[in-house]
mmCIF file with all atom_site columns, C-alpha atoms in Angstrom:
data_model
loop_
_atom_site.group_PDB
_atom_site.id
_atom_site.type_symbol
_atom_site.label_atom_id
_atom_site.label_alt_id
_atom_site.label_comp_id
_atom_site.label_asym_id
_atom_site.label_entity_id
_atom_site.label_seq_id
_atom_site.pdbx_PDB_ins_code
_atom_site.Cartn_x
_atom_site.Cartn_y
_atom_site.Cartn_z
_atom_site.occupancy
_atom_site.B_iso_or_equiv
_atom_site.pdbx_formal_charge
_atom_site.auth_seq_id
_atom_site.auth_comp_id
_atom_site.auth_asym_id
_atom_site.auth_atom_id
_atom_site.pdbx_PDB_model_num
ATOM 1  C CA . MET T 1 1  ? -16.707 -12.490 23.525  1.00 0.00 ? 201 MET T CA 1
ATOM 2  C CA . SER T 1 2  ? -17.500 -16.142 24.021  1.00 0.00 ? 202 SER T CA 1
ATOM 3  C CA . ALA T 1 3  ? -14.882 -18.701 24.991  1.00 0.00 ? 203 ALA T CA 1
ATOM 4  C CA . GLY T 1 4  ? -14.965 -20.093 21.450  1.00 0.00 ? 204 GLY T CA 1
ATOM 5  C CA . GLU T 1 5  ? -14.314 -16.660 19.971  1.00 0.00 ? 205 GLU T CA 1
ATOM 6  C CA . ILE T 1 6  ? -11.409 -16.095 22.343  1.00 0.00 ? 206 ILE T CA 1
ATOM 7  C CA . LEU T 1 7  ? -9.865  -19.454 21.432  1.00 0.00 ? 207 LEU T CA 1
ATOM 8  C CA . GLN T 1 8  ? -10.342 -18.726 17.734  1.00 0.00 ? 208 GLN T CA 1
ATOM 9  C CA . ALA T 1 9  ? -8.695  -15.326 18.117  1.00 0.00 ? 209 ALA T CA 1
ATOM 10 C CA . GLN T 1 10 ? -5.768  -16.899 19.982  1.00 0.00 ? 210 GLN T CA 1
ATOM 11 C CA . ALA T 1 11 ? -5.333  -19.535 17.263  1.00 0.00 ? 211 ALA T CA 1
ATOM 12 C CA . ILE T 1 12 ? -5.261  -16.832 14.610  1.00 0.00 ? 212 ILE T CA 1
ATOM 13 C CA . ALA T 1 13 ? -2.753  -14.809 16.608  1.00 0.00 ? 213 ALA T CA 1
ATOM 14 C CA . ASN T 1 14 ? -0.534  -17.882 17.079  1.00 0.00 ? 214 ASN T CA 1
ATOM 15 C CA . ARG T 1 15 ? -0.691  -18.735 13.373  1.00 0.00 ? 215 ARG T CA 1
ATOM 16 C CA . GLN T 1 16 ? 0.248   -15.175 12.458  1.00 0.00 ? 216 GLN T CA 1
ATOM 17 C CA . ALA T 1 17 ? 3.176   -15.209 14.875  1.00 0.00 ? 217 ALA T CA 1
ATOM 18 C CA . GLU T 1 18 ? 4.544   -18.366 13.249  1.00 0.00 ? 218 GLU T CA 1
ATOM 19 C CA . LYS T 1 19 ? 4.621   -16.920 9.751   1.00 0.00 ? 219 LYS T CA 1
ATOM 20 C CA . GLU T 1 20 ? 8.102   -15.594 9.089   1.00 0.00 ? 220 GLU T CA 1
ATOM 21 C CA . THR T 1 21 ? 7.038   -13.591 6.058   1.00 0.00 ? 221 THR T CA 1
ATOM 22 C CA . GLU T 1 22 ? 4.427   -11.536 7.872   1.00 0.00 ? 222 GLU T CA 1
ATOM 23 C CA . PRO T 1 23 ? 5.229   -7.886  8.550   1.00 0.00 ? 223 PRO T CA 1
ATOM 24 C CA . LYS T 1 24 ? 6.300   -6.830  11.997  1.00 0.00 ? 224 LYS T CA 1
ATOM 25 C CA . GLY T 1 25 ? 5.204   -3.821  14.033  1.00 0.00 ? 225 GLY T CA 1
ATOM 26 C CA . LYS T 1 26 ? 1.892   -2.064  13.526  1.00 0.00 ? 226 LYS T CA 1
ATOM 27 C CA . MET T 1 27 ? 1.252   -3.775  10.182  1.00 0.00 ? 227 MET T CA 1
ATOM 28 C CA . GLY T 1 28 ? 1.604   -7.197  11.815  1.00 0.00 ? 228 GLY T CA 1
ATOM 29 C CA . GLU T 1 29 ? -0.595  -6.121  14.715  1.00 0.00 ? 229 GLU T CA 1
ATOM 30 C CA . ALA T 1 30 ? -3.209  -4.872  12.259  1.00 0.00 ? 230 ALA T CA 1
ATOM 31 C CA . LEU T 1 31 ? -3.193  -8.226  10.430  1.00 0.00 ? 231 LEU T CA 1
ATOM 32 C CA . VAL T 1 32 ? -3.779  -10.123 13.661  1.00 0.00 ? 232 VAL T CA 1
ATOM 33 C CA . PHE T 1 33 ? -6.464  -7.634  14.722  1.00 0.00 ? 233 PHE T CA 1
ATOM 34 C CA . LEU T 1 34 ? -8.394  -7.920  11.444  1.00 0.00 ? 234 LEU T CA 1
ATOM 35 C CA . GLU T 1 35 ? -8.347  -11.711 11.411  1.00 0.00 ? 235 GLU T CA 1
ATOM 36 C CA . ALA T 1 36 ? -9.526  -11.848 15.030  1.00 0.00 ? 236 ALA T CA 1
ATOM 37 C CA . PHE T 1 37 ? -12.115 -9.055  14.795  1.00 0.00 ? 237 PHE T CA 1
ATOM 38 C CA . LEU T 1 38 ? -13.633 -10.411 11.582  1.00 0.00 ? 238 LEU T CA 1
ATOM 39 C CA . ALA T 1 39 ? -13.280 -14.108 12.480  1.00 0.00 ? 239 ALA T CA 1
ATOM 40 C CA . ASP T 1 40 ? -17.036 -14.609 12.791  1.00 0.00 ? 240 ASP T CA 1
ATOM 41 C CA . GLU T 1 41 ? -17.378 -13.954 9.010   1.00 0.00 ? 241 GLU T CA 1
ATOM 42 C CA . ASN T 1 42 ? -20.283 -11.548 9.668   1.00 0.00 ? 242 ASN T CA 1
ATOM 43 C CA . TRP T 1 43 ? -20.480 -8.092  8.096   1.00 0.00 ? 243 TRP T CA 1
ATOM 44 C CA . HIS T 1 44 ? -19.021 -5.331  10.307  1.00 0.00 ? 244 HIS T CA 1
ATOM 45 C CA . PRO T 1 45 ? -19.373 -1.603  9.622   1.00 0.00 ? 245 PRO T CA 1
ATOM 46 C CA . THR T 1 46 ? -16.004 -0.214  8.545   1.00 0.00 ? 246 THR T CA 1
ATOM 47 C CA . VAL T 1 47 ? -16.380 2.626   11.061  1.00 0.00 ? 247 VAL T CA 1
ATOM 48 C CA . ASP T 1 48 ? -16.649 0.044   13.876  1.00 0.00 ? 248 ASP T CA 1
ATOM 49 C CA . VAL T 1 49 ? -13.569 -1.805  12.614  1.00 0.00 ? 249 VAL T CA 1
ATOM 50 C CA . MET T 1 50 ? -11.540 1.416   12.513  1.00 0.00 ? 250 MET T CA 1
ATOM 51 C CA . LYS T 1 51 ? -12.848 2.674   15.869  1.00 0.00 ? 251 LYS T CA 1
ATOM 52 C CA . THR T 1 52 ? -11.985 -0.595  17.635  1.00 0.00 ? 252 THR T CA 1
ATOM 53 C CA . ALA T 1 53 ? -8.571  -0.729  15.958  1.00 0.00 ? 253 ALA T CA 1
ATOM 54 C CA . LYS T 1 54 ? -7.722  2.781   17.106  1.00 0.00 ? 254 LYS T CA 1
ATOM 55 C CA . GLU T 1 55 ? -9.307  2.958   20.548  1.00 0.00 ? 255 GLU T CA 1
ATOM 56 C CA . ILE T 1 56 ? -8.527  -0.535  21.833  1.00 0.00 ? 256 ILE T CA 1
ATOM 57 C CA . HIS T 1 57 ? -5.421  -1.558  19.876  1.00 0.00 ? 257 HIS T CA 1
ATOM 58 C CA . GLY T 1 58 ? -3.796  1.794   19.096  1.00 0.00 ? 258 GLY T CA 1
ATOM 59 C CA . LEU T 1 59 ? -3.711  1.099   15.346  1.00 0.00 ? 259 LEU T CA 1
ATOM 60 C CA . SER T 1 60 ? -3.918  3.827   12.729  1.00 0.00 ? 260 SER T CA 1
ATOM 61 C CA . GLU T 1 61 ? -6.406  3.721   9.877   1.00 0.00 ? 261 GLU T CA 1
ATOM 62 C CA . PHE T 1 62 ? -3.429  3.586   7.512   1.00 0.00 ? 262 PHE T CA 1
ATOM 63 C CA . ALA T 1 63 ? -2.064  0.410   9.171   1.00 0.00 ? 263 ALA T CA 1
ATOM 64 C CA . VAL T 1 64 ? -5.487  -1.258  9.119   1.00 0.00 ? 264 VAL T CA 1
ATOM 65 C CA . ARG T 1 65 ? -6.100  -0.415  5.464   1.00 0.00 ? 265 ARG T CA 1
ATOM 66 C CA . ARG T 1 66 ? -2.659  -1.712  4.485   1.00 0.00 ? 266 ARG T CA 1
ATOM 67 C CA . ALA T 1 67 ? -3.263  -4.914  6.434   1.00 0.00 ? 267 ALA T CA 1
ATOM 68 C CA . LYS T 1 68 ? -6.674  -5.278  4.772   1.00 0.00 ? 268 LYS T CA 1
ATOM 69 C CA . GLU T 1 69 ? -4.902  -5.727  1.437   1.00 0.00 ? 269 GLU T CA 1
ATOM 70 C CA . ARG T 1 70 ? -3.131  -8.832  2.804   1.00 0.00 ? 270 ARG T CA 1
ATOM 71 C CA . VAL T 1 71 ? -6.207  -10.469 4.365   1.00 0.00 ? 271 VAL T CA 1
ATOM 72 C CA . ASP T 1 72 ? -9.006  -12.035 2.318   1.00 0.00 ? 272 ASP T CA 1
ATOM 73 C CA . ILE T 1 73 ? -11.655 -9.434  3.167   1.00 0.00 ? 273 ILE T CA 1
ATOM 74 C CA . GLN T 1 74 ? -14.874 -8.769  1.296   1.00 0.00 ? 274 GLN T CA 1
ATOM 75 C CA . VAL T 1 75 ? -16.151 -5.199  1.127   1.00 0.00 ? 275 VAL T CA 1
ATOM 76 C CA . GLU T 1 76 ? -19.749 -4.223  0.526   1.00 0.00 ? 276 GLU T CA 1
ATOM 77 C CA . LYS T 1 77 ? -21.689 -0.981  0.560   1.00 0.00 ? 277 LYS T CA 1
ATOM 78 C CA . GLN T 1 78 ? -25.162 -1.135  2.083   1.00 0.00 ? 278 GLN T CA 1
ATOM 79 C CA . GLY T 1 79 ? -26.978 2.142   1.655   1.00 0.00 ? 279 GLY T CA 1
ATOM 80 C CA . ARG T 1 80 ? -24.510 4.841   2.645   1.00 0.00 ? 280 ARG T CA 1
ATOM 81 C CA . GLN T 1 81 ? -22.324 2.635   4.851   1.00 0.00 ? 281 GLN T CA 1
ATOM 82 C CA . TRP T 1 82 ? -19.418 0.331   4.011   1.00 0.00 ? 282 TRP T CA 1
ATOM 83 C CA . PHE T 1 83 ? -19.000 -3.108  5.631   1.00 0.00 ? 283 PHE T CA 1
ATOM 84 C CA . TRP T 1 84 ? -16.106 -5.584  5.866   1.00 0.00 ? 284 TRP T CA 1
ATOM 85 C CA . ARG T 1 85 ? -15.990 -9.312  6.573   1.00 0.00 ? 285 ARG T CA 1
ATOM 86 C CA . LEU T 1 86 ? -13.568 -12.165 6.142   1.00 0.00 ? 286 LEU T CA 1
ATOM 87 C CA . LYS T 1 87 ? -14.410 -14.155 3.061   1.00 0.00 ? 287 LYS T CA 1
ATOM 88 C CA . PRO T 1 88 ? -16.345 -17.202 4.304   1.00 0.00 ? 288 PRO T CA 1
ATOM 89 C CA . ALA T 1 89 ? -14.473 -20.510 4.107   1.00 0.00 ? 289 ALA T CA 1
ATOM 90 C CA . GLY T 1 90 ? -15.235 -22.335 0.875   1.00 0.00 ? 290 GLY T CA 1
ATOM 91 C CA . LEU T 1 91 ? -16.297 -19.188 -0.989  1.00 0.00 ? 291 LEU T CA 1
ATOM 92 C CA . THR T 1 92 ? -14.346 -18.760 -4.181  1.00 0.00 ? 292 THR T CA 1
ATOM 93 C CA . THR T 1 93 ? -14.121 -15.804 -6.499  1.00 0.00 ? 293 THR T CA 1
ATOM 94 C CA . SER T 1 94 ? -14.410 -16.580 -10.176 1.00 0.00 ? 294 SER T CA 1
ATOM 95 C CA . LEU T 1 95 ? -12.391 -14.525 -12.633 1.00 0.00 ? 295 LEU T CA 1
#
């Protein structure tokens, strides 16, 4: 991780900590993890997201998937593999 990525991750973690309405416990940890891990807005294989969440942060797949519903994450299938990324800033979804 570069210094910029570390600072960005810390800013996200601080912002999450300030929100009173955010869930506590593993769900809150999963929210912070997803925003930090996907902060670069690049596509990441879902298996890598889940592996990192479990092995490094001790988060269950259930907690990560629940947190995913509260974060603006795009999902895409490329071939036989699924990928996640944070929706890039300025990208809007038309209904």
